[in-house]
Amino acid sequence: MSGSSASHELDAPPWLRVESTLISAARDIRAAYDLDLAPLDLTLNSASTLAYVAEHGPLTQTDLAERLGLGRAATGTHVDRLEARKLLVRQADAEDRRVWLVAATESGRNLHAQIQAIDAELRAQLRAGIDRRERQMLADVLVRLRKNLQARSAEALHPQP
């Protein structure tokens, strides 16, 4: 069965191959992170949430959602779960008591160190056999793809008359 799908993939136009391979690679990378983070009872998104707060200090949930590229509701769910585990805490902003900031607890900062170790090990495995120049070329192409998609989205939201 997989032979026929590989054959079909090779017969596809080049851009379709790149796009489908990119989608598959992204799915595989997410699965690898989720698997490696499972012993910490974290997913890639929850680990990213904790790591960002631990590295950048207290910030609003809205700012956190924007910086992670997640929806506010999804971010709120991750913050709720991490707060229930006493890894994050919501605290009133000293300058504006109406604003709540999300901050890492000491336990959260300690777990962040474990997340960093898992991330470093997995990145080393993912990058095996891929030199710095190849990684930079890939990064450049991915940035261009994202810009193209962002331009497409902007055009769809604001069509020119």
Short mmCIF file of C-alpha atoms in Angstrom, two decimals:
data_model
loop_
_atom_site.label_atom_id
_atom_site.label_comp_id
_atom_site.label_asym_id
_atom_site.label_seq_id
_atom_site.Cartn_x
_atom_site.Cartn_y
_atom_site.Cartn_z
CA MET A 1 0.00 0.00 0.00
CA SER A 2 2.75 2.47 0.88
CA GLY A 3 4.52 1.64 -2.38
CA SER A 4 1.54 2.88 -4.36
CA SER A 5 1.34 6.11 -2.37
CA ALA A 6 5.11 6.66 -2.83
CA SER A 7 4.68 6.07 -6.55
CA HIS A 8 1.81 8.54 -6.63
CA GLU A 9 3.89 11.05 -4.66
CA LEU A 10 6.75 10.78 -7.15
CA ASP A 11 4.36 11.29 -10.07
CA ALA A 12 2.94 14.45 -8.51
CA PRO A 13 4.04 17.91 -9.67
CA PRO A 14 7.16 19.15 -7.84
CA TRP A 15 5.33 21.76 -5.73
CA LEU A 16 2.78 19.23 -4.60
CA ARG A 17 5.61 16.95 -3.49
CA VAL A 18 7.27 19.74 -1.54
CA GLU A 19 4.03 20.82 0.08
CA SER A 20 2.90 17.34 1.03
CA THR A 21 6.38 16.50 2.34
CA LEU A 22 6.39 19.73 4.36
CA ILE A 23 2.99 18.91 5.87
CA SER A 24 4.12 15.37 6.70
CA ALA A 25 7.38 16.60 8.22
CA ALA A 26 5.53 19.13 10.38
CA ARG A 27 3.17 16.41 11.58
CA ASP A 28 6.10 14.06 12.31
CA ILE A 29 8.01 16.77 14.20
CA ARG A 30 4.97 17.56 16.34
CA ALA A 31 4.47 13.85 17.07
CA ALA A 32 8.15 13.48 18.06
CA TYR A 33 7.94 16.44 20.45
CA ASP A 34 4.67 15.18 21.93
CA LEU A 35 6.21 11.73 22.45
CA ASP A 36 9.38 13.08 24.08
CA LEU A 37 7.44 15.52 26.27
CA ALA A 38 4.84 12.93 27.37
CA PRO A 39 6.88 11.81 30.43
CA LEU A 40 6.55 15.41 31.67
CA ASP A 41 2.80 15.26 30.96
CA LEU A 42 3.19 18.02 28.36
CA THR A 43 2.42 18.48 24.68
CA LEU A 44 4.43 20.65 22.31
CA ASN A 45 1.93 23.51 22.70
CA SER A 46 1.82 23.36 26.50
CA ALA A 47 5.62 23.07 26.69
CA SER A 48 5.95 26.04 24.31
CA THR A 49 3.56 28.04 26.48
CA LEU A 50 5.53 27.31 29.64
CA ALA A 51 8.89 27.84 27.94
CA TYR A 52 7.90 31.21 26.47
CA VAL A 53 6.69 32.52 29.83
CA ALA A 54 9.75 31.14 31.65
CA GLU A 55 12.11 32.76 29.13
CA HIS A 56 10.35 36.12 28.64
CA GLY A 57 8.81 36.80 32.01
CA PRO A 58 5.26 37.77 32.90
CA LEU A 59 2.97 38.82 30.06
CA THR A 60 -0.73 38.99 29.34
CA GLN A 61 -2.51 35.94 28.01
CA THR A 62 -3.39 37.89 24.85
CA ASP A 63 0.28 38.78 24.25
CA LEU A 64 1.25 35.18 24.91
CA ALA A 65 -1.31 33.91 22.37
CA GLU A 66 -0.04 36.36 19.73
CA ARG A 67 3.61 35.48 20.28
CA LEU A 68 2.94 31.74 20.16
CA GLY A 69 0.65 32.04 17.14
CA LEU A 70 -2.19 30.32 19.00
CA GLY A 71 -5.76 31.42 19.53
CA ARG A 72 -6.63 33.11 22.81
CA ALA A 73 -8.98 30.28 23.81
CA ALA A 74 -6.36 27.60 23.11
CA THR A 75 -3.75 29.60 25.00
CA GLY A 76 -6.18 29.98 27.90
CA THR A 77 -6.67 26.21 28.01
CA HIS A 78 -2.90 25.64 28.16
CA VAL A 79 -2.48 28.30 30.84
CA ASP A 80 -5.36 26.78 32.86
CA ARG A 81 -3.75 23.33 32.77
CA LEU A 82 -0.30 24.63 33.61
CA GLU A 83 -1.73 26.77 36.40
CA ALA A 84 -3.56 23.73 37.84
CA ARG A 85 -0.16 21.99 37.98
CA LYS A 86 1.30 25.07 39.71
CA LEU A 87 3.73 25.66 36.83
CA LEU A 88 2.23 29.03 35.86
CA VAL A 89 0.34 31.59 37.90
CA ARG A 90 -1.93 34.47 36.94
CA GLN A 91 -1.14 37.64 38.86
CA ALA A 92 -2.53 41.16 38.78
CA ASP A 93 -0.36 43.71 36.98
CA ALA A 94 1.08 46.10 39.59
CA GLU A 95 0.55 49.07 37.25
CA ASP A 96 -2.99 48.18 36.14
CA ARG A 97 -4.95 45.92 38.49
CA ARG A 98 -7.48 45.19 35.70
CA VAL A 99 -4.76 43.38 33.73
CA TRP A 100 -3.70 39.84 34.58
CA LEU A 101 -0.21 38.61 33.79
CA VAL A 102 0.88 35.01 33.32
CA ALA A 103 4.14 34.17 35.12
CA ALA A 104 6.19 31.01 35.66
CA THR A 105 6.43 29.59 39.16
CA GLU A 106 9.64 28.13 40.55
CA SER A 107 8.32 24.66 39.64
CA GLY A 108 7.59 25.94 36.14
CA ARG A 109 11.12 27.31 35.76
CA ASN A 110 12.54 23.99 36.97
CA LEU A 111 10.43 22.05 34.46
CA HIS A 112 11.52 24.51 31.77
CA ALA A 113 15.10 23.30 32.22
CA GLN A 114 13.93 19.75 31.45
CA ILE A 115 12.00 20.99 28.41
CA GLN A 116 15.17 22.69 27.13
CA ALA A 117 17.14 19.45 27.49
CA ILE A 118 14.49 17.48 25.59
CA ASP A 119 14.37 20.16 22.90
CA ALA A 120 18.16 20.20 22.47
CA GLU A 121 18.31 16.41 22.15
CA LEU A 122 15.44 16.23 19.67
CA ARG A 123 16.81 19.10 17.56
CA ALA A 124 20.17 17.30 17.38
CA GLN A 125 18.41 14.17 16.14
CA LEU A 126 16.30 16.10 13.63
CA ARG A 127 19.33 17.92 12.24
CA ALA A 128 21.60 14.87 11.93
CA GLY A 129 23.29 14.88 8.54
CA ILE A 130 22.01 18.36 7.67
CA ASP A 131 24.74 20.98 7.69
CA ARG A 132 24.38 24.64 8.69
CA ARG A 133 24.20 25.87 5.08
CA GLU A 134 21.38 23.43 4.26
CA ARG A 135 19.46 24.45 7.39
CA GLN A 136 19.83 28.12 6.46
CA MET A 137 18.60 27.45 2.91
CA LEU A 138 15.60 25.57 4.30
CA ALA A 139 14.87 28.37 6.76
CA ASP A 140 15.04 30.95 3.95
CA VAL A 141 12.62 28.96 1.78
CA LEU A 142 10.21 28.43 4.68
CA VAL A 143 10.25 32.16 5.47
CA ARG A 144 9.41 32.92 1.82
CA LEU A 145 6.59 30.34 1.85
CA ARG A 146 5.15 31.92 5.01
CA LYS A 147 5.37 35.42 3.51
CA ASN A 148 3.57 34.18 0.39
CA LEU A 149 0.84 32.64 2.54
CA GLN A 150 0.54 35.80 4.63
CA ALA A 151 0.23 37.91 1.48
CA ARG A 152 -2.44 35.53 0.19
CA SER A 153 -4.35 35.79 3.46
CA ALA A 154 -4.08 39.59 3.44
CA GLU A 155 -5.42 39.70 -0.11
CA ALA A 156 -8.33 37.44 0.83
CA LEU A 157 -9.20 39.64 3.82
CA HIS A 158 -8.79 42.91 1.92
CA PRO A 159 -9.48 42.28 -1.79
CA GLN A 160 -8.45 45.02 -4.18
CA PRO A 161 -11.37 46.56 -6.13
#
